[in-house]
């Protein structure tokens, strides 16, 4: 953090003219403000890699629709101190604002410099609440401690928090210490599997920045082979996702915000792993492996050992296995971190929209046999969603397959993306039982 960012101006005494708020809708805003947004990300300790400029700008280039960008900026004496990268969308027929790239992001949040947190959060909340034309802001995956919570506390209208996805997190430690936390018999089996990996002579290397784009393309090829003849997230097979991930991943590798790990066996590429590097944790985002590798070694154990080593080398606090409670994650006894979905109401229809979201959250909690860890506020009687609408939401949720993620596909939109010329529908819910790299519970 730079010395200037440590200056804490008096919020109460700050003249009104010291604060400026603007909303950028032009397509060049993300490029024009790249330097400022990168700098603000570095000063936002709670931000995750999914709020980095590299991730957002690459996503917008391949998925964004002209005219839908809403980049809300807060400045103090000209210095960018808060930003909300949003876009307009339609969900269940309601016009809402959503974070850019939320379909491919495991965490959604705003950018906020803690040195200016009080005034910046207040001005950001007022600006977002005062925007016209959208009934609510829908933040589907808010991590505990996020900057969004500071905006929520200052929100002038109603808010609806509810349970979202569960993420699994392991403290940054050596793989041997992870084994020590397991029951003796399980730990013995895992140590034997580690020896088997070493005996096979499988090597791992970190891909240099200039090779990152090609390495990510190879990773996605491995990912497709891994899921052949099984239900895979269809978005992962589309060209726009490949180009987005290659562009974003390569840029993040150059900035030290991601790493691509390549695994070779007798000189042959057998697995590859894309790891996102945040301020506080290393996130295991996506991997691919040849199917034959699973017959020889425990792939997830192999990857976890290297992810922990990477987290230690980068001085991060944890390895986050990202969304989903799959058995292959639970066997490591990770810490369970509950995301929230937060609806920020801006007009009367927001209560109906939030009611539908609450119905889905309740159904997901019952389906996964877990309590709703976030209190579910009951809307006033007049605001209760119509019975028919609630029934439709319940039926849609039941038909979605029950992966534990509350991903809602955008309706088909025939507007052209900013780049790429692809007009297929927006991403559908993840069929791979969670966002972690495609691993199976049968891995060892």
CSV table of C-alpha atoms in Angstrom, one decimal:
chain,number,residue,atom,x,y,z
A,1,UNK,CA,0.0,0.0,0.0
A,2,UNK,CA,1.4,3.4,-0.9
A,3,UNK,CA,1.9,6.1,1.7
A,4,UNK,CA,-0.6,8.3,0.1
A,5,UNK,CA,-3.3,5.6,0.4
A,6,UNK,CA,-2.7,5.6,4.2
A,7,UNK,CA,-3.9,9.1,4.6
A,8,UNK,CA,-7.3,9.0,6.3
A,9,UNK,CA,-9.3,12.2,5.5
A,10,UNK,CA,-11.9,13.4,8.0
A,11,UNK,CA,-15.2,12.2,6.6
A,12,UNK,CA,-17.3,14.5,8.6
A,13,UNK,CA,-15.2,17.6,7.8
A,14,UNK,CA,-14.6,16.8,4.1
A,15,UNK,CA,-16.3,19.4,1.9
A,16,UNK,CA,-19.0,18.3,-0.4
A,17,UNK,CA,-16.9,19.2,-3.4
A,18,UNK,CA,-14.1,16.8,-2.4
A,19,UNK,CA,-16.3,13.8,-3.4
A,20,UNK,CA,-17.2,13.1,-7.0
A,21,UNK,CA,-19.4,10.3,-8.4
A,22,UNK,CA,-19.7,9.4,-12.0
A,23,UNK,CA,-21.3,6.6,-14.0
A,24,UNK,CA,-19.6,5.5,-17.1
A,25,UNK,CA,-21.6,3.7,-19.8
A,26,UNK,CA,-19.3,4.0,-22.8
A,27,UNK,CA,-17.5,0.8,-24.0
A,28,UNK,CA,-14.1,2.4,-23.8
A,29,UNK,CA,-14.3,3.1,-20.0
A,30,UNK,CA,-12.7,-0.2,-18.9
A,31,UNK,CA,-9.8,0.4,-21.2
A,32,UNK,CA,-9.4,4.1,-20.5
A,33,UNK,CA,-9.5,3.5,-16.7
A,34,UNK,CA,-7.4,0.4,-16.7
A,35,UNK,CA,-4.5,2.0,-14.7
A,36,UNK,CA,-6.8,3.5,-12.1
A,37,UNK,CA,-8.8,0.3,-11.7
A,38,UNK,CA,-5.7,-1.8,-11.3
A,39,UNK,CA,-4.3,0.6,-8.7
A,40,UNK,CA,-7.7,0.5,-6.8
A,41,UNK,CA,-7.7,-3.3,-6.8
A,42,UNK,CA,-4.2,-3.3,-5.2
A,43,UNK,CA,-5.6,-1.0,-2.5
A,44,UNK,CA,-8.7,-3.1,-1.9
A,45,UNK,CA,-7.6,-5.9,0.4
A,46,UNK,CA,-11.0,-7.7,0.4
A,47,UNK,CA,-11.2,-7.8,-3.4
A,48,UNK,CA,-10.8,-11.2,-5.0
A,49,UNK,CA,-9.2,-12.0,-8.4
A,50,UNK,CA,-12.7,-11.9,-9.9
A,51,UNK,CA,-12.7,-8.1,-9.3
A,52,UNK,CA,-9.4,-7.6,-11.0
A,53,UNK,CA,-9.3,-5.4,-14.1
A,54,UNK,CA,-7.8,-8.2,-16.2
A,55,UNK,CA,-10.7,-10.6,-15.4
A,56,UNK,CA,-13.5,-8.0,-15.9
A,57,UNK,CA,-12.2,-6.4,-19.1
A,58,UNK,CA,-11.5,-9.7,-20.8
A,59,UNK,CA,-15.0,-11.0,-19.9
A,60,UNK,CA,-16.6,-7.8,-21.1
A,61,UNK,CA,-14.7,-8.0,-24.4
A,62,UNK,CA,-16.2,-11.5,-25.2
A,63,UNK,CA,-19.5,-11.4,-23.4
A,64,UNK,CA,-20.5,-7.8,-22.9
A,65,UNK,CA,-23.5,-6.3,-24.7
A,66,UNK,CA,-23.2,-2.7,-26.0
A,67,UNK,CA,-25.1,-0.2,-23.9
A,68,UNK,CA,-25.3,-2.4,-20.8
A,69,UNK,CA,-22.2,-1.2,-19.0
A,70,UNK,CA,-22.7,0.7,-15.7
A,71,UNK,CA,-19.3,1.5,-14.2
A,72,UNK,CA,-19.9,3.5,-11.0
A,73,UNK,CA,-16.9,5.5,-9.7
A,74,UNK,CA,-16.3,7.4,-6.5
A,75,UNK,CA,-13.4,9.8,-6.2
A,76,UNK,CA,-12.0,11.8,-3.3
A,77,UNK,CA,-10.1,14.9,-4.4
A,78,UNK,CA,-9.7,13.2,-7.8
A,79,UNK,CA,-8.4,9.9,-6.4
A,80,UNK,CA,-10.4,6.8,-7.3
A,81,UNK,CA,-11.5,5.3,-4.0
A,82,UNK,CA,-14.5,3.0,-4.9
A,83,UNK,CA,-15.9,1.4,-7.9
A,84,UNK,CA,-18.8,-0.8,-8.8
A,85,UNK,CA,-18.3,-2.6,-12.2
A,86,UNK,CA,-21.9,-3.4,-13.1
A,87,UNK,CA,-24.1,-4.2,-16.1
A,88,UNK,CA,-27.8,-4.2,-16.8
A,89,UNK,CA,-29.5,-7.6,-17.0
A,90,UNK,CA,-32.9,-9.3,-16.9
A,91,UNK,CA,-33.6,-12.1,-14.3
A,92,UNK,CA,-37.0,-13.7,-14.1
A,93,UNK,CA,-38.4,-10.8,-16.1
A,94,UNK,CA,-37.1,-8.2,-13.7
A,95,UNK,CA,-34.7,-5.4,-14.8
A,96,UNK,CA,-31.7,-5.5,-12.4
A,97,UNK,CA,-28.1,-4.5,-12.1
A,98,UNK,CA,-25.5,-7.3,-11.7
A,99,UNK,CA,-21.7,-7.4,-11.4
A,100,UNK,CA,-19.7,-7.8,-14.6
A,101,UNK,CA,-18.7,-11.4,-15.2
A,102,UNK,CA,-20.8,-12.8,-12.3
A,103,UNK,CA,-21.7,-15.9,-14.4
A,104,UNK,CA,-18.0,-17.0,-14.4
A,105,UNK,CA,-17.0,-15.5,-11.0
A,106,UNK,CA,-17.1,-17.4,-7.7
A,107,UNK,CA,-17.2,-14.1,-5.7
A,108,UNK,CA,-18.9,-10.8,-6.5
A,109,UNK,CA,-17.9,-7.6,-4.8
A,110,UNK,CA,-17.1,-3.9,-5.2
A,111,UNK,CA,-13.7,-2.2,-5.0
A,112,UNK,CA,-13.1,0.0,-2.0
A,113,UNK,CA,-10.0,1.6,-0.6
A,114,UNK,CA,-10.2,1.1,3.2
A,115,UNK,CA,-8.4,4.4,3.8
A,116,UNK,CA,-11.5,6.2,2.6
A,117,UNK,CA,-14.0,3.5,3.4
A,118,UNK,CA,-16.7,5.5,5.3
A,119,UNK,CA,-17.2,8.2,2.8
A,120,UNK,CA,-16.6,6.1,-0.2
A,121,UNK,CA,-19.1,3.4,0.8
A,122,UNK,CA,-21.7,6.0,1.6
A,123,UNK,CA,-21.3,7.9,-1.7
A,124,UNK,CA,-21.3,4.6,-3.6
A,125,UNK,CA,-24.5,3.4,-1.9
A,126,UNK,CA,-26.2,6.7,-2.6
A,127,UNK,CA,-25.1,6.7,-6.2
A,128,UNK,CA,-26.2,3.1,-6.8
A,129,UNK,CA,-29.6,3.7,-5.1
A,130,UNK,CA,-30.2,6.8,-7.2
A,131,UNK,CA,-29.7,5.2,-10.6
A,132,UNK,CA,-32.8,4.9,-12.6
A,133,UNK,CA,-34.4,2.1,-14.6
A,134,UNK,CA,-33.5,-1.0,-12.5
A,135,UNK,CA,-35.5,-2.4,-9.6
A,136,UNK,CA,-32.6,-4.0,-7.7
A,137,UNK,CA,-28.9,-4.8,-7.6
A,138,UNK,CA,-28.4,-8.6,-7.4
A,139,UNK,CA,-25.1,-9.6,-5.8
A,140,UNK,CA,-25.2,-13.4,-6.0
A,141,UNK,CA,-21.9,-14.5,-4.3
A,142,UNK,CA,-20.7,-12.1,-1.6
A,143,UNK,CA,-17.8,-13.4,0.5
A,144,UNK,CA,-17.8,-12.7,4.3
A,145,UNK,CA,-16.0,-9.5,5.0
A,146,UNK,CA,-16.5,-8.1,1.5
A,147,UNK,CA,-16.6,-4.4,0.6
A,148,UNK,CA,-20.2,-5.0,-0.4
A,149,UNK,CA,-21.2,-5.4,3.2
A,150,UNK,CA,-20.0,-1.8,3.9
A,151,UNK,CA,-22.3,-0.6,1.1
A,152,UNK,CA,-25.2,-2.7,2.5
A,153,UNK,CA,-24.9,-1.1,5.9
A,154,UNK,CA,-25.3,2.4,4.3
A,155,UNK,CA,-28.0,1.4,1.8
A,156,UNK,CA,-30.9,3.9,1.9
A,157,UNK,CA,-33.5,1.2,0.9
A,158,UNK,CA,-34.4,-2.3,1.8
A,159,UNK,CA,-31.9,-5.2,1.5
A,160,UNK,CA,-32.4,-9.0,1.5
A,161,UNK,CA,-29.5,-11.2,2.5
A,162,UNK,CA,-29.8,-15.0,1.9
A,163,UNK,CA,-27.6,-18.0,1.7
A,164,UNK,CA,-25.6,-18.6,-1.5
A,165,UNK,CA,-22.9,-21.0,-2.3
A,166,UNK,CA,-20.6,-22.7,0.2
A,167,UNK,CA,-16.8,-22.5,-0.4
A,168,UNK,CA,-14.2,-24.8,1.2
A,169,UNK,CA,-11.0,-23.3,2.4
A,170,UNK,CA,-7.8,-24.8,3.8
A,171,UNK,CA,-5.3,-22.8,5.8
A,172,UNK,CA,-2.0,-22.2,4.1
A,173,UNK,CA,0.2,-25.0,5.4
A,174,UNK,CA,2.3,-27.9,4.3
A,175,UNK,CA,0.6,-31.0,2.9
A,176,UNK,CA,2.0,-33.0,5.8
A,177,UNK,CA,0.1,-30.8,8.2
A,178,UNK,CA,-3.1,-31.4,6.3
A,179,UNK,CA,-2.5,-35.1,6.7
A,180,UNK,CA,-1.9,-34.7,10.4
A,181,UNK,CA,-5.5,-33.4,10.7
A,182,UNK,CA,-7.0,-36.5,9.2
A,183,UNK,CA,-7.9,-39.7,11.0
A,184,UNK,CA,-4.8,-42.0,11.3
A,185,UNK,CA,-6.1,-44.5,8.8
A,186,UNK,CA,-7.1,-41.9,6.2
A,187,UNK,CA,-3.8,-40.1,6.6
A,188,UNK,CA,-1.9,-43.3,6.0
A,189,UNK,CA,-3.8,-43.9,2.8
A,190,UNK,CA,-3.1,-40.3,1.6
A,191,UNK,CA,0.7,-40.6,2.4
A,192,UNK,CA,0.8,-43.8,0.4
A,193,UNK,CA,-0.9,-42.0,-2.5
A,194,UNK,CA,1.6,-39.2,-2.3
A,195,UNK,CA,4.5,-41.7,-2.5
A,196,UNK,CA,2.8,-43.3,-5.6
A,197,UNK,CA,2.7,-39.8,-7.3
A,198,UNK,CA,6.4,-39.4,-6.6
A,199,UNK,CA,7.3,-42.9,-7.7
A,200,UNK,CA,5.5,-42.3,-11.0
A,201,UNK,CA,7.9,-39.4,-11.7
A,202,UNK,CA,5.2,-36.8,-12.5
A,203,UNK,CA,6.8,-33.4,-12.7
A,204,UNK,CA,5.2,-29.9,-12.3
A,205,UNK,CA,6.3,-26.6,-13.7
A,206,UNK,CA,4.9,-23.1,-13.6
A,207,UNK,CA,4.1,-21.7,-17.0
A,208,UNK,CA,5.9,-18.5,-17.9
A,209,UNK,CA,3.7,-15.5,-18.8
A,210,UNK,CA,4.5,-15.6,-22.5
A,211,UNK,CA,3.2,-19.2,-22.7
A,212,UNK,CA,0.1,-18.7,-20.5
A,213,UNK,CA,-2.5,-18.2,-23.2
A,214,UNK,CA,-1.4,-21.4,-25.1
A,215,UNK,CA,-1.2,-23.3,-21.8
A,216,UNK,CA,-4.8,-22.3,-20.9
A,217,UNK,CA,-6.0,-23.5,-24.3
A,218,UNK,CA,-4.3,-26.8,-23.7
A,219,UNK,CA,-5.8,-26.9,-20.2
A,220,UNK,CA,-9.3,-26.5,-21.7
A,221,UNK,CA,-8.6,-29.4,-24.1
A,222,UNK,CA,-7.6,-31.6,-21.2
A,223,UNK,CA,-10.7,-30.4,-19.3
A,224,UNK,CA,-13.0,-31.4,-22.3
A,225,UNK,CA,-11.3,-34.9,-22.5
A,226,UNK,CA,-11.8,-35.3,-18.8
A,227,UNK,CA,-15.5,-34.7,-19.0
A,228,UNK,CA,-16.1,-36.6,-22.3
A,229,UNK,CA,-19.4,-38.6,-22.2
A,230,UNK,CA,-20.4,-36.9,-19.0
A,231,UNK,CA,-22.4,-33.7,-18.3
A,232,UNK,CA,-20.0,-30.8,-18.5
A,233,UNK,CA,-20.7,-27.1,-18.1
A,234,UNK,CA,-21.6,-26.3,-21.7
A,235,UNK,CA,-20.1,-22.8,-21.5
A,236,UNK,CA,-16.7,-24.4,-21.0
A,237,UNK,CA,-16.8,-25.8,-24.5
A,238,UNK,CA,-17.7,-22.6,-26.2
A,239,UNK,CA,-15.2,-20.5,-28.1
A,240,UNK,CA,-16.0,-17.3,-26.2
A,241,UNK,CA,-15.2,-18.9,-22.9
A,242,UNK,CA,-11.9,-20.2,-24.2
A,243,UNK,CA,-10.9,-16.8,-25.5
A,244,UNK,CA,-12.0,-15.0,-22.3
A,245,UNK,CA,-10.1,-17.4,-20.1
A,246,UNK,CA,-7.0,-17.3,-22.2
A,247,UNK,CA,-7.0,-13.5,-22.4
A,248,UNK,CA,-7.8,-13.0,-18.7
A,249,UNK,CA,-5.6,-15.7,-17.5
A,250,UNK,CA,-2.6,-14.6,-19.5
A,251,UNK,CA,-3.0,-11.0,-18.3
A,252,UNK,CA,-3.4,-12.2,-14.7
A,253,UNK,CA,-0.3,-14.3,-14.9
A,254,UNK,CA,1.7,-11.3,-16.1
A,255,UNK,CA,0.4,-9.3,-13.2
A,256,UNK,CA,1.1,-12.1,-10.6
A,257,UNK,CA,-2.6,-12.6,-10.1
A,258,UNK,CA,-2.8,-16.2,-11.5
A,259,UNK,CA,-0.6,-19.1,-12.2
A,260,UNK,CA,-0.8,-22.0,-14.6
A,261,UNK,CA,0.7,-25.3,-13.4
A,262,UNK,CA,1.6,-28.0,-16.0
A,263,UNK,CA,2.1,-31.6,-15.0
A,264,UNK,CA,4.1,-34.0,-17.2
A,265,UNK,CA,4.6,-37.7,-17.1
A,266,UNK,CA,7.5,-39.1,-19.2
A,267,UNK,CA,7.5,-35.8,-21.0
A,268,UNK,CA,3.8,-36.0,-21.9
A,269,UNK,CA,1.3,-33.3,-20.7
A,270,UNK,CA,-1.1,-35.1,-18.4
A,271,UNK,CA,-2.7,-32.4,-16.4
A,272,UNK,CA,-2.9,-28.6,-16.1
A,273,UNK,CA,-4.2,-26.3,-13.4
A,274,UNK,CA,-5.3,-22.6,-13.4
A,275,UNK,CA,-4.9,-21.1,-10.0
A,276,UNK,CA,-6.1,-17.5,-9.2
A,277,UNK,CA,-4.0,-15.5,-6.7
A,278,UNK,CA,-5.9,-13.1,-4.5
A,279,UNK,CA,-4.8,-10.8,-1.8
A,280,UNK,CA,-5.6,-13.3,1.0
A,281,UNK,CA,-6.0,-16.7,-0.7
A,282,UNK,CA,-5.1,-18.8,-3.7
A,283,UNK,CA,-8.2,-20.0,-5.6
A,284,UNK,CA,-8.3,-23.3,-7.4
A,285,UNK,CA,-10.4,-22.3,-10.4
A,286,UNK,CA,-10.1,-24.9,-13.2
A,287,UNK,CA,-8.1,-28.0,-14.1
A,288,UNK,CA,-7.9,-30.6,-16.8
A,289,UNK,CA,-6.4,-34.1,-16.8
A,290,UNK,CA,-6.3,-37.0,-19.2
A,291,UNK,CA,-8.7,-39.7,-18.0
A,292,UNK,CA,-5.9,-42.3,-17.8
A,293,UNK,CA,-4.2,-40.3,-15.1
A,294,UNK,CA,-7.0,-41.1,-12.6
A,295,UNK,CA,-6.2,-44.8,-12.9
A,296,UNK,CA,-2.7,-44.2,-11.7
A,297,UNK,CA,-2.7,-41.4,-9.1
A,298,UNK,CA,-5.0,-39.3,-6.9
A,299,UNK,CA,-5.3,-36.2,-9.1
A,300,UNK,CA,-6.8,-33.9,-6.6
A,301,UNK,CA,-4.2,-34.8,-4.0
A,302,UNK,CA,-1.5,-34.1,-6.6
A,303,UNK,CA,-3.0,-30.7,-7.4
A,304,UNK,CA,-3.7,-29.8,-3.7
A,305,UNK,CA,0.0,-30.3,-2.7
A,306,UNK,CA,1.1,-27.9,-5.4
A,307,UNK,CA,-1.6,-25.3,-4.7
A,308,UNK,CA,-0.6,-25.3,-1.0
A,309,UNK,CA,3.0,-24.8,-2.0
A,310,UNK,CA,2.1,-22.0,-4.3
A,311,UNK,CA,0.1,-20.3,-1.5
A,312,UNK,CA,3.0,-20.5,0.9
A,313,UNK,CA,5.4,-19.2,-1.7
A,314,UNK,CA,3.2,-16.2,-2.4
A,315,UNK,CA,2.5,-15.5,1.3
A,316,UNK,CA,-1.2,-16.1,1.1
A,317,UNK,CA,-3.4,-17.2,4.1
A,318,UNK,CA,-5.3,-20.1,2.5
A,319,UNK,CA,-6.2,-22.2,-0.5
A,320,UNK,CA,-9.8,-21.7,-1.4
A,321,UNK,CA,-11.4,-24.7,-3.2
A,322,UNK,CA,-14.2,-22.3,-4.4
A,323,UNK,CA,-17.8,-23.1,-4.7
A,324,UNK,CA,-19.3,-26.5,-3.9
A,325,UNK,CA,-19.3,-29.1,-1.1
A,326,UNK,CA,-18.2,-32.1,-3.1
A,327,UNK,CA,-16.9,-35.2,-1.2
A,328,UNK,CA,-13.4,-34.8,-2.7
A,329,UNK,CA,-13.1,-31.4,-1.0
A,330,UNK,CA,-14.7,-32.5,2.3
A,331,UNK,CA,-12.1,-35.3,2.9
A,332,UNK,CA,-9.5,-32.7,3.6
A,333,UNK,CA,-11.6,-31.3,6.5
A,334,UNK,CA,-11.6,-27.7,5.1
A,335,UNK,CA,-13.2,-24.7,6.7
A,336,UNK,CA,-16.7,-24.0,5.4
A,337,UNK,CA,-17.2,-20.5,4.2
A,338,UNK,CA,-20.8,-19.4,3.4
A,339,UNK,CA,-21.3,-16.8,0.7
A,340,UNK,CA,-24.4,-14.6,0.7
A,341,UNK,CA,-26.7,-13.5,-2.1
A,342,UNK,CA,-27.6,-9.9,-1.4
A,343,UNK,CA,-30.4,-8.1,-3.1
A,344,UNK,CA,-30.3,-4.3,-2.8
A,345,UNK,CA,-33.8,-2.9,-3.4
A,346,UNK,CA,-34.2,0.3,-5.4
A,347,UNK,CA,-38.0,0.3,-6.2
A,348,UNK,CA,-41.2,-1.6,-5.3
A,349,UNK,CA,-40.7,-4.6,-7.7
A,350,UNK,CA,-37.5,-5.5,-5.8
A,351,UNK,CA,-39.5,-7.0,-3.0
A,352,UNK,CA,-41.1,-9.5,-5.5
A,353,UNK,CA,-37.7,-10.2,-7.1
A,354,UNK,CA,-36.2,-10.8,-3.6
A,355,UNK,CA,-39.1,-13.0,-2.6
A,356,UNK,CA,-38.4,-15.3,-5.6
A,357,UNK,CA,-34.7,-15.4,-4.7
A,358,UNK,CA,-35.6,-16.3,-1.1
A,359,UNK,CA,-37.7,-19.2,-2.2
A,360,UNK,CA,-34.9,-20.6,-4.3
A,361,UNK,CA,-32.4,-20.1,-1.4
A,362,UNK,CA,-34.7,-21.9,1.0
A,363,UNK,CA,-35.2,-24.8,-1.4
A,364,UNK,CA,-31.5,-25.1,-2.0
A,365,UNK,CA,-30.8,-25.2,1.8
A,366,UNK,CA,-33.4,-28.0,2.3
A,367,UNK,CA,-32.1,-29.9,-0.7
A,368,UNK,CA,-28.6,-29.9,0.7
A,369,UNK,CA,-29.8,-30.7,4.2
A,370,UNK,CA,-28.2,-27.6,5.7
A,371,UNK,CA,-29.7,-24.8,7.7
A,372,UNK,CA,-30.0,-21.3,6.2
A,373,UNK,CA,-27.1,-19.7,8.0
A,374,UNK,CA,-28.2,-16.2,7.0
A,375,UNK,CA,-31.6,-15.0,8.5
A,376,UNK,CA,-34.2,-14.9,5.8
A,377,UNK,CA,-36.2,-11.7,6.3
A,378,UNK,CA,-39.9,-12.1,5.6
A,379,UNK,CA,-41.2,-9.4,3.3
A,380,UNK,CA,-44.3,-7.4,4.4
A,381,UNK,CA,-47.6,-9.1,3.6
A,382,UNK,CA,-48.3,-6.6,0.7
A,383,UNK,CA,-44.9,-7.4,-0.8
A,384,UNK,CA,-45.1,-11.1,-0.8
A,385,UNK,CA,-44.5,-12.7,-4.2
A,386,UNK,CA,-47.6,-14.0,-6.0
A,387,UNK,CA,-48.2,-17.7,-5.3
A,388,UNK,CA,-47.9,-18.6,-9.0
A,389,UNK,CA,-44.6,-16.9,-9.3
A,390,UNK,CA,-43.2,-18.6,-6.2
A,391,UNK,CA,-44.4,-22.0,-7.6
A,392,UNK,CA,-42.7,-21.3,-10.9
A,393,UNK,CA,-39.4,-20.4,-9.1
A,394,UNK,CA,-39.6,-23.6,-7.1
A,395,UNK,CA,-40.3,-25.7,-10.2
A,396,UNK,CA,-37.4,-24.1,-12.0
A,397,UNK,CA,-35.0,-24.7,-9.1
A,398,UNK,CA,-36.0,-28.4,-8.9
A,399,UNK,CA,-35.5,-28.8,-12.6
A,400,UNK,CA,-32.0,-27.3,-12.5
A,401,UNK,CA,-30.3,-30.4,-11.2
A,402,UNK,CA,-29.4,-29.3,-7.7
A,403,UNK,CA,-25.6,-28.6,-7.7
A,404,UNK,CA,-25.8,-26.2,-4.8
A,405,UNK,CA,-25.0,-23.2,-6.9
A,406,UNK,CA,-27.6,-20.5,-7.4
A,407,UNK,CA,-26.6,-19.7,-11.0
A,408,UNK,CA,-29.5,-18.4,-12.9
A,409,UNK,CA,-29.1,-18.3,-16.7
A,410,UNK,CA,-29.6,-15.0,-18.4
A,411,UNK,CA,-32.5,-15.0,-20.9
A,412,UNK,CA,-31.5,-15.2,-24.5
A,413,UNK,CA,-30.5,-11.9,-25.8
A,414,UNK,CA,-30.1,-11.1,-29.5
A,415,UNK,CA,-28.0,-8.0,-28.9
A,416,UNK,CA,-24.5,-8.3,-30.2
A,417,UNK,CA,-21.6,-8.8,-27.8
A,418,UNK,CA,-18.8,-6.2,-27.8
A,419,UNK,CA,-16.4,-8.6,-29.4
A,420,UNK,CA,-16.4,-12.0,-30.9
A,421,UNK,CA,-19.7,-11.9,-32.9
A,422,UNK,CA,-21.2,-14.9,-31.0
A,423,UNK,CA,-24.9,-14.8,-30.3
A,424,UNK,CA,-25.6,-17.9,-28.3
A,425,UNK,CA,-27.4,-17.6,-25.0
A,426,UNK,CA,-25.7,-16.6,-21.8
A,427,UNK,CA,-24.0,-19.2,-19.6
A,428,UNK,CA,-26.3,-21.8,-17.9
A,429,UNK,CA,-25.8,-23.3,-14.4
A,430,UNK,CA,-22.7,-25.3,-13.8
A,431,UNK,CA,-23.4,-29.0,-14.4
A,432,UNK,CA,-20.1,-30.0,-12.9
A,433,UNK,CA,-21.2,-30.0,-9.2
A,434,UNK,CA,-19.4,-26.9,-8.2
A,435,UNK,CA,-16.9,-24.5,-9.6
A,436,UNK,CA,-13.7,-26.3,-8.6
A,437,UNK,CA,-11.8,-27.4,-11.5
A,438,UNK,CA,-14.0,-30.4,-12.5
A,439,UNK,CA,-12.7,-32.9,-10.0
A,440,UNK,CA,-14.8,-36.0,-9.0
A,441,UNK,CA,-15.5,-37.4,-5.6
A,442,UNK,CA,-14.2,-40.7,-6.9
A,443,UNK,CA,-10.6,-39.3,-6.9
A,444,UNK,CA,-9.0,-41.6,-4.5
